[in-house]
Amino acid sequence: MRILVLNGPNLNLLGTREPEIYGTLTLADLEHRLEQAASDLGVQVDFFQSNHEGGLIDAIQGAVGRYQGVLINPGAFTHTSLALRDCLAGVGLPAVEVHLSNLHRRESFRQRSYTAAAAVGVIQGFGPLGYELGLRALVHHLKGAGSTAQEPIRP
């Protein structure tokens, strides 16, 4: 099983960018931790980071047939990118969205996620642990233990 881990804009600055919000772990440190978690789960992870919306879209489209799922932190594109949301929905690969901080404790403009609607689930607010939790949740889902319901619950 192969999982593509995507990180959006400015996540390459982890460790130095607003450490009071995002912590002091670098992106390389985070990737190393995820490789260890993936090994424990018996899956392979590949990483891609881009500050460009089109780069992330190209990576998601290119994942079809090569990966079974996507773990994504869209960064600021979370709140702005219908194109990224449409891409995630359009390729049909299960995705889990992760965020280091709790978006609901941030500025009001950060509290809306366009991409979450195309994800199996969202994990936020647990710092770097959120990536590992997201990976575990995605693998659990892919192995058939998670809910396959993608439709919203209606009254």
Coordinates of C-alpha atoms in Angstrom, one line a residue:
M1 CA 0.0 0.0 0.0
R2 CA 1.3 3.4 -1.0
I3 CA 0.2 6.7 0.4
L4 CA 1.1 10.1 -1.1
V5 CA 1.7 12.8 1.6
L6 CA 1.2 16.3 0.3
N7 CA 2.1 19.6 2.0
G8 CA 1.0 22.9 0.7
P9 CA 2.3 26.5 0.7
N10 CA 4.8 27.6 3.4
L11 CA 5.0 24.2 5.0
N12 CA 8.6 24.0 3.8
L13 CA 9.2 26.7 6.4
L14 CA 8.2 24.5 9.3
G15 CA 10.6 24.9 12.2
T16 CA 11.1 28.6 11.7
R17 CA 7.7 30.0 10.6
E18 CA 5.6 31.0 13.6
P19 CA 6.9 28.3 16.0
E20 CA 4.3 29.3 18.6
I21 CA 1.6 28.1 16.2
Y22 CA 3.3 25.4 14.1
G23 CA 6.1 24.2 16.5
T24 CA 9.8 23.8 15.9
L25 CA 9.8 20.5 14.0
T26 CA 11.0 20.9 10.4
L27 CA 9.3 19.4 7.4
A28 CA 12.2 16.9 7.1
D29 CA 11.7 15.9 10.8
L30 CA 8.0 15.5 10.2
E31 CA 8.6 13.3 7.1
H32 CA 11.1 11.2 9.0
R33 CA 8.5 10.6 11.8
L34 CA 5.9 9.6 9.2
E35 CA 8.3 7.2 7.5
Q36 CA 8.7 5.4 10.9
A37 CA 4.9 5.3 11.4
A38 CA 4.4 4.0 7.9
S39 CA 7.0 1.3 8.5
D40 CA 5.1 0.3 11.6
L41 CA 1.9 0.1 9.6
G42 CA 3.5 -1.8 6.7
V43 CA 2.9 0.9 4.1
Q44 CA 5.0 3.1 2.0
V45 CA 4.8 6.9 2.0
D46 CA 6.1 9.4 -0.6
F47 CA 6.3 13.1 0.0
F48 CA 5.7 16.2 -2.1
Q49 CA 5.5 19.8 -1.0
S50 CA 4.6 22.8 -3.2
N51 CA 3.9 26.4 -2.7
H52 CA 1.9 26.3 -6.0
E53 CA -1.7 25.2 -6.3
G54 CA -1.1 23.7 -9.7
G55 CA 1.8 21.6 -8.4
L56 CA -0.4 20.0 -5.8
I57 CA -3.2 19.4 -8.4
D58 CA -0.7 17.8 -10.7
A59 CA 0.6 15.6 -7.9
I60 CA -3.0 14.4 -7.0
Q61 CA -3.9 13.7 -10.6
G62 CA -0.6 11.8 -11.0
A63 CA -1.3 9.7 -7.9
V64 CA -4.1 7.8 -9.6
G65 CA -3.0 4.2 -10.3
R66 CA 0.1 4.7 -8.2
Y67 CA -1.2 5.4 -4.7
Q68 CA -4.1 4.1 -2.7
G69 CA -4.7 7.3 -0.8
V70 CA -3.6 10.8 0.0
L71 CA -2.7 12.5 3.3
I72 CA -2.8 16.2 2.7
N73 CA -2.1 19.4 4.5
P74 CA -3.3 22.0 1.9
G75 CA -2.0 24.9 4.0
A76 CA -3.6 28.2 3.1
F77 CA -5.2 26.6 0.0
T78 CA -7.6 24.9 2.5
H79 CA -9.5 28.1 2.7
T80 CA -9.3 29.3 -0.9
S81 CA -9.0 26.5 -3.4
L82 CA -12.0 25.2 -5.1
A83 CA -9.7 23.7 -7.7
L84 CA -7.9 21.6 -5.2
R85 CA -11.2 20.5 -3.6
D86 CA -12.5 19.6 -7.1
C87 CA -9.3 17.7 -7.9
L88 CA -9.5 15.7 -4.7
A89 CA -13.2 14.9 -5.3
G90 CA -12.6 14.1 -9.0
V91 CA -9.8 11.6 -8.8
G92 CA -11.6 9.3 -6.4
L93 CA -8.7 8.5 -4.1
P94 CA -9.5 8.5 -0.4
A95 CA -7.8 11.5 1.3
V96 CA -7.4 12.6 4.9
E97 CA -6.8 16.3 5.6
V98 CA -4.5 17.2 8.4
H99 CA -3.6 20.5 10.0
L100 CA -1.0 21.2 12.7
S101 CA -3.1 23.8 14.4
N102 CA -6.8 23.8 15.3
L103 CA -8.4 25.9 12.6
H104 CA -11.4 26.7 14.7
R105 CA -9.1 28.4 17.3
R106 CA -7.6 30.6 14.6
E107 CA -8.7 33.7 12.6
S108 CA -12.2 33.5 11.2
F109 CA -10.9 33.3 7.6
R110 CA -9.1 30.1 8.5
Q111 CA -12.1 28.4 9.9
R112 CA -13.6 27.3 6.6
S113 CA -12.1 24.3 4.7
Y114 CA -13.1 23.9 1.1
T115 CA -11.0 20.7 0.8
A116 CA -12.5 19.0 3.8
A117 CA -15.7 18.1 1.8
A118 CA -13.6 15.9 -0.5
A119 CA -11.8 14.1 2.4
V120 CA -12.7 11.0 4.2
G121 CA -11.9 12.9 7.4
V122 CA -10.0 15.8 9.0
I123 CA -7.5 15.8 11.9
Q124 CA -6.4 19.1 13.3
G125 CA -4.9 20.7 16.3
F126 CA -2.5 17.9 17.5
G127 CA 0.7 19.3 16.0
P128 CA 2.9 16.8 14.3
L129 CA 1.0 13.9 15.9
G130 CA -1.9 14.8 13.6
Y131 CA 0.0 13.6 10.6
E132 CA 0.6 10.2 12.2
L133 CA -3.1 10.0 13.3
G134 CA -4.1 10.9 9.8
L135 CA -1.9 8.2 8.3
R136 CA -3.3 5.6 10.7
A137 CA -6.8 6.7 10.0
L138 CA -6.3 6.6 6.2
V139 CA -4.7 3.1 6.4
H140 CA -7.5 1.9 8.6
H141 CA -10.0 3.2 6.1
L142 CA -8.2 1.7 3.1
K143 CA -8.1 -1.7 4.8
G144 CA -11.9 -1.6 4.9
A145 CA -12.3 -1.0 8.6
G146 CA -13.5 2.6 8.2
S147 CA -16.8 3.8 7.0
T148 CA -17.1 4.0 3.3
A149 CA -20.0 6.4 3.5
Q150 CA -19.1 9.6 1.6
E151 CA -22.6 11.1 1.6
P152 CA -23.7 13.5 4.3
I153 CA -26.1 12.1 6.9
R154 CA -29.5 13.5 6.2
P155 CA -32.3 13.9 8.8

